[in-house]
């Protein structure tokens, strides 16, 4: 399959999940508002998700896929016994680790929630207790999704990307179901607390459903896993040695979220909600473009590196960088200029005030400054993981995180939650620059001059689009808070104008032409 087709499959299904996610967030904002129960829920939801993305999606996948692919390479299409044995050994070791870790976390949950809760939440004994209860209910989601990540990694290695990309839709369906029930309860603190409880139940339920879903499609792909007694085999040891540094190297974004939680605990009521709602807009292009690209190129890149085909590896990496910038830069510019339009149109109603929407928009502005960097990290790190080098990203991530923390101390007291967003963006750019510098110095990958030239023209096209959006924003102000038709119409005009402007500029500047499209559509493996 070509890079564009792989990314299109993963990104398209991720986009569908994000649509459900936006519907969820709109309902969440209007039902719970900001602060109080809403902050308690956001904290309870963040905790298992941060661990999931740190240990499962980031570190585990980046370490597991090259090792699994190496064993797939050693067998034939019909004989995958060595790869299956390796996966079963990993599953046998992973399951008890998850159970023990989960049990300890449940016991320590009051302390964990207390460590990251805001002063306002700690002072509200009823909502703090609800936050602890919700966190305990949601935490089994970590175990279900860690096991699901193993199955997804196997499916991706078999070039079956669709099932894993579609699985998150189940989370949003479960949450929307809980919110729909919550909206029938009316307003008031009691209704919001009941809604929060059922949201927590929906999270863990969705994790179980995603595990079952991926298990079904893995069996359909002809791959079966048996549950065995745990043994520390050579393969498990090798995976462990790769996972430990990858926890830091691949998980810079999630470690930053832990840092965010610490600083958020020092801010005013509502800060958790503002960051979570703003991050939804940052996660949309990051998930559709960055995660999709990283997922799509890792199996092929691993095979090219294993066969010492440096030319094809470099071609794939260059195409991924170009495609990332082609799609991410205009998204970042559009959200930077028009973020307040999106937050007002979709969030401002019910319990979520216009002031809440504008506060969320300022956080969006800070986050999207780092959006291209977050995506490029996803594109560059597979080059290290394909070579079983999980240590170098540790060093670059350490530098980026150090910058983030230093800036947090300087900016958060002055700018509040906006300071968190800016600090994280700066750290991501440092991480990106160092990753590329190391790859170039080692001779693994240097971006060709033609790609640098195209990136310059992409920036020019995005700047033209940004100018048009800046001029249009004042004309849309009366409609961003209007009735449903006015809101949707005004945001549709912005999207259409921005998209058409960028498209015309891209064609005029020679960014999009037939040869480029054909090059990006070439098979990646």
Coordinates of C-alpha atoms in Angstrom, one line a residue:
X1 CA 0.0 0.0 0.0
X2 CA 1.2 3.6 -0.7
X3 CA 1.9 6.1 2.1
X4 CA -1.1 8.2 1.1
X5 CA -3.4 5.2 1.1
X6 CA -2.2 4.0 4.4
X7 CA -2.4 7.4 6.0
X8 CA -5.8 7.9 4.3
X9 CA -7.1 4.7 5.8
X10 CA -5.9 5.5 9.3
X11 CA -6.5 9.2 9.1
X12 CA -10.0 8.8 7.7
X13 CA -11.2 6.5 10.4
X14 CA -9.4 8.7 13.0
X15 CA -11.3 11.7 11.6
X16 CA -14.6 9.8 12.0
X17 CA -13.7 9.1 15.6
X18 CA -12.8 12.8 16.1
X19 CA -16.2 13.8 14.7
X20 CA -17.8 11.7 17.4
X21 CA -15.3 13.2 19.9
X22 CA -16.5 16.7 19.0
X23 CA -20.1 15.7 19.5
X24 CA -19.1 14.3 22.9
X25 CA -17.2 17.5 23.9
X26 CA -20.1 19.7 22.8
X27 CA -22.5 17.7 24.9
X28 CA -19.9 17.6 27.8
X29 CA -19.4 21.3 27.8
X30 CA -23.1 22.1 27.8
X31 CA -23.9 19.5 30.4
X32 CA -21.0 19.9 32.9
X33 CA -19.7 23.4 32.0
X34 CA -16.3 24.3 33.5
X35 CA -15.0 23.8 37.0
X36 CA -16.5 21.6 39.8
X37 CA -17.8 18.3 38.5
X38 CA -16.3 19.1 35.1
X39 CA -12.8 19.5 36.4
X40 CA -13.2 16.3 38.6
X41 CA -14.3 14.4 35.5
X42 CA -11.4 15.7 33.3
X43 CA -8.9 14.7 35.9
X44 CA -10.4 11.2 36.3
X45 CA -10.4 10.8 32.5
X46 CA -6.9 12.2 32.0
X47 CA -5.2 9.8 34.4
X48 CA -5.7 6.4 32.7
X49 CA -5.3 8.1 29.3
X50 CA -2.0 9.6 30.1
X51 CA -0.7 6.2 31.3
X52 CA -2.2 4.5 28.2
X53 CA -0.6 6.9 25.7
X54 CA 2.7 6.9 27.6
X55 CA 3.2 3.1 28.1
X56 CA 0.9 1.5 25.5
X57 CA 0.5 3.6 22.4
X58 CA 3.9 5.3 22.6
X59 CA 6.6 3.1 24.1
X60 CA 5.1 -0.3 23.7
X61 CA 4.1 0.0 20.0
X62 CA 7.4 1.6 19.0
X63 CA 9.4 -1.2 20.6
X64 CA 7.1 -4.1 19.8
X65 CA 6.5 -3.5 16.0
X66 CA 10.2 -3.8 14.8
X67 CA 10.8 -6.9 16.9
X68 CA 7.5 -8.5 15.7
X69 CA 8.2 -7.6 12.1
X70 CA 11.7 -9.1 12.3
X71 CA 10.1 -12.4 13.3
X72 CA 7.4 -12.1 10.6
X73 CA 10.3 -11.6 8.1
X74 CA 11.9 -14.8 9.3
X75 CA 8.8 -16.8 8.6
X76 CA 6.7 -17.3 5.5
X77 CA 3.2 -15.9 4.9
X78 CA 1.7 -19.2 6.1
X79 CA 4.2 -19.9 8.9
X80 CA 4.1 -17.1 11.5
X81 CA 4.8 -19.4 14.4
X82 CA 7.9 -17.4 15.7
X83 CA 6.0 -14.1 15.5
X84 CA 3.0 -15.7 17.3
X85 CA 5.2 -17.2 20.0
X86 CA 6.8 -13.8 20.6
X87 CA 3.4 -12.1 20.9
X88 CA 2.1 -14.8 23.2
X89 CA 5.2 -14.4 25.5
X90 CA 4.6 -10.7 25.6
X91 CA 0.9 -11.1 26.4
X92 CA 1.7 -13.6 29.2
X93 CA 4.1 -11.1 30.8
X94 CA 2.0 -8.0 30.2
X95 CA -1.3 -9.2 31.7
X96 CA -0.1 -9.7 35.3
X97 CA 1.9 -6.5 35.2
X98 CA -1.2 -4.6 34.2
X99 CA -3.3 -6.2 36.9
X100 CA -0.8 -5.5 39.7
X101 CA -0.2 -1.9 38.5
X102 CA -3.9 -1.3 38.3
X103 CA -4.6 -2.7 41.8
X104 CA -1.9 -0.5 43.3
X105 CA -3.3 2.6 41.5
X106 CA -6.8 1.9 42.7
X107 CA -5.6 1.7 46.3
X108 CA -3.5 4.9 46.0
X109 CA -6.2 6.8 44.0
X110 CA -7.1 9.3 46.7
X111 CA -3.4 10.3 47.0
X112 CA -3.0 10.5 43.2
X113 CA -6.1 12.6 42.7
X114 CA -5.1 14.8 45.6
X115 CA -1.7 15.3 44.1
X116 CA -3.1 16.8 40.9
X117 CA -6.4 18.4 42.0
X118 CA -6.8 22.1 42.0
X119 CA -7.1 23.9 45.4
X120 CA -10.8 24.6 44.5
X121 CA -11.4 20.9 43.9
X122 CA -9.7 19.8 47.1
X123 CA -11.8 22.3 49.0
X124 CA -15.0 20.8 47.6
X125 CA -15.1 17.6 49.5
X126 CA -18.1 16.2 47.6
X127 CA -16.7 16.7 44.2
X128 CA -13.2 15.6 45.3
X129 CA -14.7 12.3 46.5
X130 CA -16.6 12.0 43.2
X131 CA -13.3 12.6 41.4
X132 CA -11.6 9.7 43.3
X133 CA -14.6 7.4 42.6
X134 CA -14.6 8.3 38.9
X135 CA -10.8 7.8 38.6
X136 CA -11.1 4.3 40.2
X137 CA -13.9 3.4 37.8
X138 CA -12.0 4.6 34.7
X139 CA -8.7 3.1 35.6
X140 CA -9.4 -0.4 34.3
X141 CA -9.6 1.3 30.9
X142 CA -5.8 1.3 31.1
X143 CA -5.5 -2.5 31.3
X144 CA -8.1 -3.1 28.5
X145 CA -6.5 -0.6 26.2
X146 CA -2.9 -1.8 26.9
X147 CA -4.0 -5.3 25.8
X148 CA -5.8 -3.7 22.8
X149 CA -2.6 -1.9 21.8
X150 CA -0.9 -5.3 21.5
X151 CA -3.6 -6.6 19.2
X152 CA -3.5 -3.3 17.2
X153 CA 0.3 -3.5 16.8
X154 CA -0.1 -7.0 15.4
X155 CA -2.8 -5.9 13.0
X156 CA -0.8 -2.9 11.8
X157 CA 2.2 -5.2 11.2
X158 CA -0.1 -7.3 9.0
X159 CA -1.0 -4.0 7.2
X160 CA -4.5 -4.3 8.6
X161 CA -4.8 -0.6 9.7
X162 CA -8.6 -0.1 9.6
X163 CA -9.7 -2.0 12.6
X164 CA -7.3 -0.3 15.0
X165 CA -8.1 3.1 13.6
X166 CA -11.8 2.6 14.0
X167 CA -11.7 1.3 17.5
X168 CA -11.7 4.7 19.3
X169 CA -15.1 5.4 17.8
X170 CA -16.4 2.9 20.4
X171 CA -15.1 5.2 23.2
X172 CA -17.0 8.2 21.9
X173 CA -20.2 6.2 21.3
X174 CA -20.1 5.0 24.9
X175 CA -19.5 8.5 26.3
X176 CA -22.2 10.1 24.1
X177 CA -24.7 7.4 25.3
X178 CA -23.8 8.4 28.9
X179 CA -24.1 12.1 28.2
X180 CA -27.5 11.6 26.4
X181 CA -28.8 10.0 29.6
X182 CA -27.2 12.8 31.7
X183 CA -29.0 15.4 29.6
X184 CA -32.4 13.9 30.5
X185 CA -31.6 14.5 34.2
X186 CA -32.0 18.2 34.0
X187 CA -29.5 20.7 35.6
X188 CA -28.1 21.0 39.1
X189 CA -25.1 19.6 40.9
X190 CA -26.9 16.2 41.6
X191 CA -27.6 15.7 37.9
X192 CA -24.0 16.6 36.9
X193 CA -22.5 14.2 39.5
X194 CA -24.7 11.4 38.3
X195 CA -23.7 12.1 34.7
X196 CA -20.0 12.1 35.8
X197 CA -20.5 8.7 37.4
X198 CA -22.0 7.1 34.3
X199 CA -19.3 8.8 32.1
X200 CA -16.7 6.9 34.1
X201 CA -18.5 3.6 33.7
X202 CA -18.7 4.3 29.9
X203 CA -14.9 4.8 29.7
X204 CA -14.1 1.3 31.1
X205 CA -16.9 -0.3 29.1
X206 CA -15.5 1.2 25.9
X207 CA -12.1 -0.2 26.7
X208 CA -13.5 -3.7 27.0
X209 CA -15.5 -3.3 23.8
X210 CA -12.3 -2.1 21.9
X211 CA -10.4 -5.1 23.1
X212 CA -13.1 -7.5 21.9
X213 CA -13.3 -5.7 18.6
X214 CA -9.6 -5.9 17.9
X215 CA -9.5 -9.5 19.0
X216 CA -12.2 -10.4 16.5
X217 CA -10.4 -8.7 13.6
X218 CA -7.1 -10.3 14.6
X219 CA -8.7 -13.7 14.4
X220 CA -10.2 -12.7 11.0
X221 CA -6.7 -11.9 9.9
X222 CA -5.7 -15.5 10.7
X223 CA -3.6 -14.7 13.8
X224 CA -4.5 -16.4 17.1
X225 CA -3.0 -15.8 20.5
X226 CA -3.1 -18.3 23.4
X227 CA -2.9 -17.2 27.1
X228 CA 0.0 -18.9 28.8
X229 CA 1.9 -18.7 32.1
X230 CA 4.3 -15.8 32.1
X231 CA 8.0 -16.5 31.3
X232 CA 10.8 -14.0 30.9
X233 CA 12.1 -15.2 27.5
X234 CA 14.8 -13.7 25.4
X235 CA 12.2 -11.8 23.3
X236 CA 10.5 -10.4 26.4
X237 CA 13.9 -9.2 27.8
X238 CA 14.7 -7.6 24.5
X239 CA 11.3 -5.8 24.4
X240 CA 11.8 -4.7 28.0
X241 CA 15.2 -3.2 27.2
X242 CA 13.6 -1.2 24.4
X243 CA 10.4 -0.2 26.2
X244 CA 12.0 1.3 29.3
X245 CA 13.8 4.1 27.4
X246 CA 11.0 4.4 24.9
X247 CA 8.6 5.2 27.7
X248 CA 10.4 8.5 27.9
X249 CA 11.5 8.9 24.3
X250 CA 8.1 8.2 22.6
X251 CA 6.1 9.6 25.4
X252 CA 7.3 13.2 25.6
X253 CA 3.9 14.5 24.9
X254 CA 2.3 12.5 27.7
X255 CA 5.0 13.2 30.2
X256 CA 4.4 16.8 29.5
X257 CA 0.8 16.2 30.4
X258 CA 1.9 15.0 33.8
X259 CA 3.8 18.2 34.2
X260 CA 0.7 20.0 33.1
X261 CA -1.3 18.3 35.8
X262 CA 1.1 19.5 38.4
X263 CA 1.0 23.1 37.2
X264 CA -2.8 23.0 36.6
X265 CA -3.2 22.1 40.3
X266 CA -1.9 25.6 41.1
X267 CA -4.4 27.4 38.8
X268 CA -8.0 28.7 39.1
X269 CA -11.1 26.6 38.9
X270 CA -11.9 25.6 35.3
X271 CA -8.3 25.2 34.1
X272 CA -8.6 21.5 33.6
X273 CA -11.6 21.9 31.4
X274 CA -10.1 24.7 29.3
X275 CA -6.9 22.7 28.6
X276 CA -8.9 19.5 27.8
X277 CA -11.3 21.3 25.5
X278 CA -8.5 23.2 23.7
X279 CA -6.5 20.0 23.3
X280 CA -9.3 18.5 21.4
X281 CA -8.6 20.9 18.5
X282 CA -4.9 20.2 18.7
X283 CA -5.5 16.4 18.8
X284 CA -7.6 16.5 15.6
X285 CA -4.8 17.2 13.2
X286 CA -2.3 15.4 15.4
X287 CA -4.3 12.2 15.4
X288 CA -5.4 12.4 11.8
X289 CA -1.9 13.3 10.4
X290 CA 0.8 12.7 13.0
X291 CA -0.3 9.5 14.6
X292 CA -1.5 8.1 11.2
X293 CA 1.9 8.9 9.6
X294 CA 3.9 7.4 12.4
X295 CA 1.7 4.3 12.5
X296 CA 1.8 3.9 8.7
X297 CA 5.6 4.2 8.1
X298 CA 7.0 2.2 11.1
X299 CA 6.3 -1.3 9.7
X300 CA 7.6 -0.4 6.2
X301 CA 10.6 1.6 7.6
X302 CA 11.5 -1.4 9.8
X303 CA 11.5 -3.7 6.8
X304 CA 13.7 -1.3 4.8
X305 CA 16.2 -0.9 7.6
X306 CA 16.3 -4.7 8.2
X307 CA 17.1 -5.2 4.5
X308 CA 19.6 -2.3 4.5
X309 CA 17.7 -0.5 1.8
X310 CA 18.7 3.0 2.8
X311 CA 17.4 4.6 -0.4
X312 CA 13.9 3.4 0.1
X313 CA 14.0 4.3 3.8
X314 CA 15.1 7.8 3.1
X315 CA 12.4 8.2 0.4
X316 CA 9.7 7.0 2.7
X317 CA 10.9 9.4 5.5
X318 CA 11.1 12.4 3.1
X319 CA 7.6 11.7 1.8
X320 CA 6.2 11.5 5.3
X321 CA 7.8 14.8 6.3
X322 CA 6.5 16.5 3.2
X323 CA 3.0 15.1 3.7
X324 CA 3.0 16.1 7.4
X325 CA 3.9 19.7 6.6
X326 CA 1.5 19.9 3.7
X327 CA -1.4 19.1 5.9
X328 CA -0.3 20.3 9.4
X329 CA 0.9 23.8 8.7
X330 CA -2.4 25.1 7.3
X331 CA -4.3 23.4 10.1
X332 CA -2.1 25.2 12.7
X333 CA -2.4 28.6 11.0
X334 CA -6.1 28.2 10.7
X335 CA -6.6 27.3 14.3
X336 CA -4.2 30.1 15.4
X337 CA -6.2 32.7 13.6
X338 CA -9.7 31.3 14.0
X339 CA -9.6 29.3 17.2
X340 CA -12.0 31.6 19.0
X341 CA -14.6 31.1 16.2
X342 CA -14.5 27.3 16.6
X343 CA -14.7 27.4 20.4
X344 CA -17.6 29.9 20.4
X345 CA -19.5 28.0 17.7
X346 CA -19.2 24.6 19.2
X347 CA -18.8 25.1 23.0
X348 CA -20.5 28.3 24.1
X349 CA -24.0 27.3 25.3
X350 CA -25.7 25.9 28.4
X351 CA -23.3 25.6 31.3
X352 CA -20.3 26.6 29.2
X353 CA -20.2 30.4 29.0
X354 CA -18.8 32.7 26.3
X355 CA -16.0 33.6 28.7
X356 CA -15.2 29.9 29.1
X357 CA -15.1 29.5 25.3
X358 CA -12.8 32.5 24.9
X359 CA -10.5 31.2 27.6
X360 CA -10.4 27.9 25.8
X361 CA -9.5 29.7 22.5
X362 CA -6.4 31.3 24.1
X363 CA -5.2 27.9 25.0
X364 CA -5.8 26.6 21.5
X365 CA -3.6 29.4 20.2
X366 CA -0.7 28.4 22.4
X367 CA -1.1 24.7 21.6
X368 CA -1.2 24.9 17.8
X369 CA 2.1 26.9 17.7
X370 CA 3.7 23.5 18.5
X371 CA 1.4 21.4 16.3
X372 CA 3.8 20.9 13.4
X373 CA 6.5 19.9 15.9
X374 CA 4.3 17.4 17.6
X375 CA 3.5 15.8 14.2
X376 CA 7.2 15.8 13.1
X377 CA 8.2 14.0 16.3
X378 CA 5.7 11.3 15.3
X379 CA 7.3 11.2 11.8
X380 CA 11.0 11.2 12.9
X381 CA 11.0 8.8 15.9
X382 CA 10.1 5.7 13.8
X383 CA 13.5 6.1 12.1
X384 CA 15.1 5.4 15.5
X385 CA 12.7 2.7 16.5
X386 CA 13.1 0.9 13.2
X387 CA 16.8 0.6 14.1
X388 CA 16.0 -0.5 17.7
X389 CA 17.4 2.7 19.0
X390 CA 15.1 3.9 21.8
X391 CA 17.8 5.6 23.8
X392 CA 18.4 8.6 21.5
X393 CA 14.8 9.9 21.7
X394 CA 15.3 9.7 25.5
X395 CA 18.0 12.4 25.3
X396 CA 16.1 14.6 22.9
X397 CA 12.9 14.3 24.9
X398 CA 14.8 15.1 28.1
X399 CA 16.1 18.4 26.5
X400 CA 12.6 19.2 25.2
X401 CA 11.0 18.5 28.6
X402 CA 13.6 20.5 30.4
X403 CA 12.8 23.5 28.2
X404 CA 9.0 22.9 28.9
X405 CA 9.4 22.8 32.7
X406 CA 11.7 25.8 32.8
X407 CA 9.3 27.9 30.7
X408 CA 6.4 26.7 32.8
X409 CA 7.9 28.2 35.9
X410 CA 8.3 31.5 34.0
X411 CA 5.1 31.6 32.1
X412 CA 2.4 29.9 34.1
X413 CA 2.4 32.5 37.0
X414 CA 2.0 35.2 34.4
X415 CA -0.2 33.6 31.7
X416 CA -2.0 30.8 33.6
X417 CA -3.1 27.8 31.5
X418 CA -2.0 29.7 28.3
X419 CA 1.6 29.5 29.7
X420 CA 1.3 25.7 29.8
X421 CA 0.4 25.6 26.1
X422 CA 3.2 27.8 25.0
X423 CA 5.8 26.0 27.1
X424 CA 4.8 22.6 25.7
X425 CA 5.0 23.9 22.1
X426 CA 8.5 25.3 22.7
X427 CA 9.6 21.9 24.2
X428 CA 8.2 20.1 21.2
X429 CA 10.2 22.2 18.7
X430 CA 13.4 21.6 20.7
X431 CA 12.7 17.9 20.6
X432 CA 12.0 18.0 16.8
X433 CA 15.2 19.9 16.0
X434 CA 17.4 17.5 18.0
X435 CA 15.8 14.4 16.5
X436 CA 16.5 15.7 13.0
X437 CA 20.0 16.8 13.9
X438 CA 21.0 13.4 15.2
X439 CA 19.5 11.6 12.2
X440 CA 21.3 13.9 9.8
X441 CA 24.7 13.6 11.7
X442 CA 24.5 9.8 11.7
X443 CA 23.7 9.7 8.0
X444 CA 20.4 8.0 8.5
X445 CA 18.3 10.8 7.1
X446 CA 18.8 14.3 5.6
X447 CA 15.9 16.2 4.1
X448 CA 16.6 16.8 0.4
X449 CA 16.9 20.4 -0.7
X450 CA 13.7 20.0 -2.9
X451 CA 11.7 19.2 0.3
X452 CA 13.1 22.2 2.1
X453 CA 12.1 24.3 -0.9
X454 CA 8.6 22.8 -0.9
X455 CA 8.2 23.5 2.9
X456 CA 9.1 27.1 2.3
X457 CA 6.3 27.3 -0.3
X458 CA 3.9 25.5 2.1
X459 CA 4.6 28.2 4.7
X460 CA 3.9 30.9 2.1
X461 CA 0.6 29.3 1.1
X462 CA -0.5 28.9 4.7
X463 CA 0.4 32.6 5.4
X464 CA -1.8 33.7 2.5
X465 CA -4.6 31.6 3.9
X466 CA -4.1 33.0 7.4
X467 CA -4.3 36.6 6.0
X468 CA -7.7 35.8 4.4
X469 CA -9.0 34.3 7.6
X470 CA -7.8 37.2 9.7
X471 CA -9.8 39.6 7.4
X472 CA -12.9 37.4 7.5
X473 CA -13.0 36.9 11.3
X474 CA -14.6 40.3 12.2
X475 CA -17.4 39.7 9.7
X476 CA -18.3 36.4 11.4
X477 CA -18.3 37.7 15.0
X478 CA -22.1 38.4 15.0
X479 CA -22.9 34.9 13.9
X480 CA -20.5 32.7 16.0
X481 CA -22.9 33.0 18.9
X482 CA -26.1 33.0 16.9
X483 CA -28.6 30.2 16.3
X484 CA -27.6 26.8 15.1
X485 CA -27.9 27.7 11.4
X486 CA -25.9 30.9 11.9
X487 CA -23.2 29.2 13.8
X488 CA -22.7 26.4 11.3
X489 CA -23.0 28.7 8.3
X490 CA -20.3 31.1 9.7
X491 CA -17.9 28.3 10.5
X492 CA -18.5 26.7 7.1
X493 CA -17.7 29.9 5.3
X494 CA -14.4 30.2 7.3
X495 CA -13.5 26.6 6.5
X496 CA -14.4 26.9 2.8
X497 CA -12.6 30.2 2.4
X498 CA -9.5 29.0 4.1
X499 CA -9.4 25.7 2.2
X500 CA -10.0 27.2 -1.2
X501 CA -7.3 29.9 -0.5
X502 CA -4.7 27.4 0.6
X503 CA -5.6 25.1 -2.3
X504 CA -5.3 27.8 -4.9
X505 CA -2.1 29.1 -3.4
X506 CA -0.6 25.6 -3.2
X507 CA -1.3 25.1 -6.9
X508 CA 0.0 28.5 -7.9
X509 CA 3.2 28.0 -5.9
X510 CA 3.8 24.6 -7.4
X511 CA 3.3 22.7 -4.1
X512 CA 0.5 20.4 -5.5
X513 CA 1.0 19.0 -9.0
X514 CA 0.6 15.6 -10.7
X515 CA 4.2 14.5 -10.1
X516 CA 4.0 15.2 -6.4
X517 CA 0.8 13.3 -6.0
X518 CA 2.2 10.3 -7.9
X519 CA 5.3 10.3 -5.8
X520 CA 3.4 10.3 -2.5
X521 CA 1.1 7.6 -3.8
X522 CA 4.0 5.2 -4.6
X523 CA 3.9 2.0 -2.7
X524 CA 5.7 2.2 0.7
X525 CA 6.5 -1.5 0.9

